[in-house]
Amino acid sequence: MRQKIVAGNWKMNTDLDSGIALAKAVNDSASSKTTDAIMIIAPPSTHLSEIQKVLTDVKMSTQNCASEEKGAFTGEVSVDMIKSTGAEYVIIGHSERREYFNEDSATLAKKVDLCLSRSLRPIFCIGEVLSERESNEHFNVVFSQLSDGLFHLSEDELKNIVVAYEPVWAIGTGVTASSDQAQEMHAFIRLKIAENYGKEVADSISILYGGSCKPDNAKELFANQDVDGGLIGGASLKAEDFIQIVNAF
Ligand code: PEP
């Protein structure tokens, strides 16, 4: 059985006090969880060690990590720093990192390797922009991102990856991929993993959907065979919305 996962990407929102309050509210809401889905929150890095103290039923992720181990890289946050906070997951390759910080596939592959070397689980994001979908390039784009970022891994390493399919045109826009569009791409991603690593491995990998996922559309999206949960932006900033999405399974 694949793990169901709902992860909240807080992005650059909340100060320390409001972040701790939100983390507590999310953690409290976990007591009304009606599914075995794993709940993860990804607060800003500055909040991690304080937030870890209030979490009992929710796991913690970062939104990024440095591509180098340590040294003179002003402003960067290393995998060892992340590990020392108690975080277990790292979001890698979010479209905002790819677009605004020019993160290319070679850099992202290095980040994946560094995370795995510290037993941190990457939540690896892939997804096409609107013009790529409109020109029917979306499968090629998603396959390139998937293979360039992950297919150098061994089978055992790949099993620690969570994939997040996030069509860029759906992120923060209020436009969600239809249930059919999500299932079609998730099945494609699983097929490509199966072609390279075998069906058993492909069937064990959780593939999350991200892009304007909300309490009112999560049920339909999560009902798909190959959709194993969600990476949630805006709606993860309200504990009530987040738990409703979790309970949409
Ligand atoms: C995201 O940033 O990963 C995301 C899915 O955002 P939103 O839910 O706000 O579209």
Coordinates of C-alpha atoms and ligand atoms in Angstrom, one line a residue:
M1 CA 0.0 0.0 0.0
R2 CA 1.2 3.5 -0.9
Q3 CA 1.4 6.1 1.8
K4 CA -1.3 8.8 1.6
I5 CA 0.3 12.2 2.3
V6 CA -1.0 15.7 2.6
A7 CA 1.7 18.3 2.9
G8 CA 1.3 22.0 3.5
N9 CA 3.7 24.4 1.9
W10 CA 3.5 27.6 3.9
K11 CA 5.8 29.5 1.5
M12 CA 7.0 32.9 2.8
N13 CA 4.1 33.4 5.2
T14 CA 3.8 33.7 9.0
D15 CA 6.2 35.2 11.5
L16 CA 7.5 33.0 14.3
D17 CA 4.5 33.6 16.7
S18 CA 1.8 33.1 14.1
G19 CA 3.7 30.2 12.7
I20 CA 3.8 28.4 16.0
A21 CA 0.1 29.1 16.5
L22 CA -0.7 27.7 13.1
A23 CA 1.4 24.6 13.7
K24 CA -0.3 24.0 17.1
A25 CA -3.7 24.4 15.4
V26 CA -2.8 21.9 12.7
N27 CA -1.4 19.5 15.2
D28 CA -4.5 19.7 17.3
S29 CA -6.7 19.2 14.3
A30 CA -4.9 15.9 13.6
S31 CA -7.0 14.4 16.5
S32 CA -10.0 14.6 14.2
K33 CA -8.2 12.8 11.3
T34 CA -10.4 10.2 9.7
T35 CA -7.7 8.7 7.4
D36 CA -4.3 7.2 7.8
A37 CA -2.8 9.9 5.6
I38 CA 0.5 11.4 6.9
M39 CA 0.2 15.2 7.6
I40 CA 3.3 17.3 6.9
I41 CA 3.8 21.0 7.2
A42 CA 6.6 23.0 5.6
P43 CA 7.0 26.2 7.5
P44 CA 9.7 28.8 6.8
S45 CA 13.2 27.6 7.9
T46 CA 13.5 30.2 10.7
H47 CA 10.5 28.5 12.5
L48 CA 11.5 24.9 12.3
S49 CA 13.2 24.2 15.6
E50 CA 10.4 26.0 17.6
I51 CA 7.6 24.4 15.6
Q52 CA 9.1 20.9 16.1
K53 CA 8.5 21.3 19.8
V54 CA 4.7 21.6 19.4
L55 CA 4.3 18.8 16.8
T56 CA 3.2 15.3 18.0
D57 CA 1.0 14.0 15.1
V58 CA 2.3 16.1 12.2
K59 CA 5.6 15.8 10.4
M60 CA 7.8 18.6 9.4
S61 CA 9.4 19.5 6.0
T62 CA 11.4 22.4 4.7
Q63 CA 10.6 24.2 1.5
N64 CA 14.2 24.0 0.1
C65 CA 17.8 23.1 1.0
A66 CA 21.2 24.2 -0.2
S67 CA 22.9 22.3 -3.0
E68 CA 26.2 22.3 -1.2
E69 CA 27.0 20.6 2.1
K70 CA 28.5 23.5 4.0
G71 CA 30.9 26.5 3.8
A72 CA 30.8 30.0 2.3
F73 CA 27.3 30.1 0.9
T74 CA 25.8 33.1 2.6
G75 CA 22.1 32.7 3.4
E76 CA 21.8 29.0 2.5
V77 CA 20.4 26.3 4.8
S78 CA 22.2 23.0 4.6
V79 CA 20.8 19.5 4.9
D80 CA 22.7 19.0 8.2
M81 CA 21.0 22.2 9.6
I82 CA 17.6 20.9 8.5
K83 CA 18.2 17.4 9.9
S84 CA 19.2 18.9 13.3
T85 CA 15.7 20.6 13.6
G86 CA 13.9 17.3 13.4
A87 CA 12.5 17.9 9.9
E88 CA 12.0 14.7 7.9
Y89 CA 11.1 16.0 4.5
V90 CA 12.5 18.6 2.1
I91 CA 10.5 20.1 -0.8
I92 CA 12.8 20.2 -3.8
G93 CA 12.2 21.8 -7.2
H94 CA 9.1 23.7 -6.4
S95 CA 8.1 25.7 -9.5
E96 CA 8.8 29.0 -7.7
R97 CA 12.3 27.9 -7.0
R98 CA 12.8 26.8 -10.6
E99 CA 11.4 30.0 -11.9
Y100 CA 12.5 32.8 -9.5
F101 CA 15.8 31.3 -8.4
N102 CA 16.8 29.6 -11.7
E103 CA 17.1 26.2 -10.2
D104 CA 18.0 23.7 -13.0
S105 CA 17.8 20.0 -13.0
A106 CA 21.5 19.4 -12.3
T107 CA 21.2 21.5 -9.1
L108 CA 18.0 19.8 -8.1
A109 CA 19.5 16.3 -8.6
K110 CA 22.4 17.4 -6.3
K111 CA 19.9 18.5 -3.7
V112 CA 18.1 15.2 -3.9
D113 CA 21.3 13.3 -3.4
L114 CA 22.3 15.5 -0.4
C115 CA 18.9 14.9 1.2
L116 CA 19.0 11.2 0.8
S117 CA 22.6 11.1 2.2
R118 CA 21.1 12.5 5.4
S119 CA 17.9 10.3 5.4
L120 CA 15.7 13.3 4.6
R121 CA 12.9 12.5 2.2
P122 CA 12.6 14.7 -0.9
I123 CA 9.2 15.9 -2.0
F124 CA 10.2 16.4 -5.6
C125 CA 8.1 18.8 -7.6
I126 CA 7.5 18.6 -11.3
G127 CA 5.0 20.3 -13.6
E128 CA 4.4 22.1 -16.9
V129 CA 3.6 25.8 -17.5
L130 CA 0.4 26.7 -19.4
S131 CA 2.1 27.3 -22.8
E132 CA 3.6 23.8 -22.6
R133 CA 0.3 22.2 -22.0
E134 CA -1.3 24.2 -24.7
S135 CA 1.3 23.1 -27.2
N136 CA 0.9 19.5 -26.1
E137 CA 4.4 19.4 -24.6
H138 CA 3.3 18.7 -21.1
F139 CA 4.2 15.0 -21.0
N140 CA 7.7 15.6 -22.5
V141 CA 8.4 18.4 -19.9
V142 CA 7.2 16.4 -17.0
F143 CA 9.2 13.4 -18.1
S144 CA 12.4 15.5 -18.5
Q145 CA 12.0 16.9 -15.0
L146 CA 11.3 13.5 -13.6
S147 CA 14.2 11.7 -15.3
D148 CA 16.8 14.5 -15.0
G149 CA 16.0 14.9 -11.3
L150 CA 15.5 11.4 -10.1
F151 CA 16.5 8.6 -12.6
H152 CA 20.1 8.6 -11.5
L153 CA 19.0 7.1 -8.2
S154 CA 19.2 3.5 -7.2
E155 CA 16.0 1.6 -6.6
D156 CA 16.4 1.8 -2.9
E157 CA 17.0 5.5 -3.1
L158 CA 14.0 6.2 -5.3
K159 CA 11.7 4.5 -2.8
N160 CA 12.4 7.4 -0.4
I161 CA 11.1 10.0 -2.9
V162 CA 7.7 11.6 -2.8
V163 CA 6.8 13.0 -6.2
A164 CA 4.5 16.1 -6.4
Y165 CA 2.9 16.8 -9.8
E166 CA 2.1 20.5 -9.7
P167 CA 0.9 22.0 -13.0
V168 CA 2.3 25.5 -12.8
W169 CA -0.8 27.1 -14.3
A170 CA -2.8 25.7 -11.3
I171 CA -0.5 27.0 -8.5
G172 CA -2.0 29.9 -6.6
T173 CA -4.3 30.7 -9.4
G174 CA -7.6 29.2 -8.2
V175 CA -7.6 27.0 -11.4
T176 CA -7.3 23.4 -10.5
A177 CA -6.4 20.6 -12.9
S178 CA -9.5 18.5 -13.6
S179 CA -9.7 15.2 -11.9
D180 CA -9.0 13.5 -15.3
Q181 CA -6.0 15.7 -16.1
A182 CA -4.5 14.9 -12.7
Q183 CA -5.1 11.2 -13.0
E184 CA -3.8 11.1 -16.6
M185 CA -0.5 12.8 -15.6
H186 CA -0.1 10.8 -12.4
A187 CA -0.6 7.6 -14.3
F188 CA 2.0 8.7 -16.9
I189 CA 4.5 9.5 -14.1
R190 CA 4.0 6.1 -12.5
L191 CA 4.3 4.4 -15.9
K192 CA 7.7 6.2 -16.5
I193 CA 8.9 5.1 -13.1
A194 CA 7.8 1.5 -13.8
E195 CA 9.6 1.5 -17.2
N196 CA 12.8 2.4 -15.4
Y197 CA 12.5 0.7 -12.0
G198 CA 9.8 -1.9 -12.4
K199 CA 6.1 -2.0 -11.4
E200 CA 6.7 -2.8 -7.8
V201 CA 8.8 0.3 -7.2
A202 CA 6.4 2.5 -9.2
D203 CA 3.5 1.2 -7.2
S204 CA 5.2 2.1 -4.0
I205 CA 5.9 5.7 -4.8
S206 CA 3.4 8.3 -3.5
I207 CA 2.5 10.9 -6.1
L208 CA 0.9 14.0 -4.8
Y209 CA -1.2 16.6 -6.7
G210 CA -0.6 20.3 -6.1
G211 CA -2.3 23.4 -7.6
S212 CA -5.2 25.2 -6.0
C213 CA -6.3 22.0 -4.1
K214 CA -9.0 23.1 -1.6
P215 CA -11.5 21.4 0.7
D216 CA -14.2 21.6 -2.0
N217 CA -12.1 19.8 -4.7
A218 CA -9.8 17.5 -2.8
K219 CA -12.3 14.6 -2.6
E220 CA -12.6 14.4 -6.4
L221 CA -8.8 14.7 -6.9
F222 CA -7.9 12.1 -4.2
A223 CA -10.5 9.6 -5.5
N224 CA -8.2 8.9 -8.4
Q225 CA -6.2 5.7 -8.4
D226 CA -2.9 7.4 -8.9
V227 CA -3.4 10.5 -6.8
D228 CA -1.9 9.7 -3.3
G229 CA -2.5 13.0 -1.7
G230 CA -1.7 16.7 -2.1
L231 CA 0.9 19.4 -1.8
I232 CA -1.2 22.3 -0.6
G233 CA -0.2 26.0 -0.7
G234 CA -2.8 28.6 0.2
A235 CA -5.2 26.3 1.9
S236 CA -2.5 25.0 4.3
L237 CA -2.5 28.4 6.0
K238 CA -5.8 27.7 7.7
A239 CA -5.8 24.6 10.0
E240 CA -9.6 24.0 9.4
D241 CA -9.1 23.9 5.6
F242 CA -6.0 21.8 5.8
I243 CA -7.6 19.1 8.0
Q244 CA -10.7 19.1 5.7
I245 CA -8.4 18.4 2.8
V246 CA -6.7 15.6 4.8
N247 CA -10.1 14.1 5.5
A248 CA -11.1 14.2 1.9
F249 CA -9.6 10.7 1.5
Ligands
PEP1 C1 2.1 25.0 -4.0 O1 2.7 26.1 -3.9 O2 2.8 24.0 -3.9 C2 0.7 25.0 -4.2 C3 0.1 23.9 -4.6 O3 0.0 26.2 -4.0 P1 -1.6 26.4 -4.1 O4 -2.2 25.3 -3.3 O5 -1.8 27.7 -3.4 O6 -2.0 26.5 -5.5

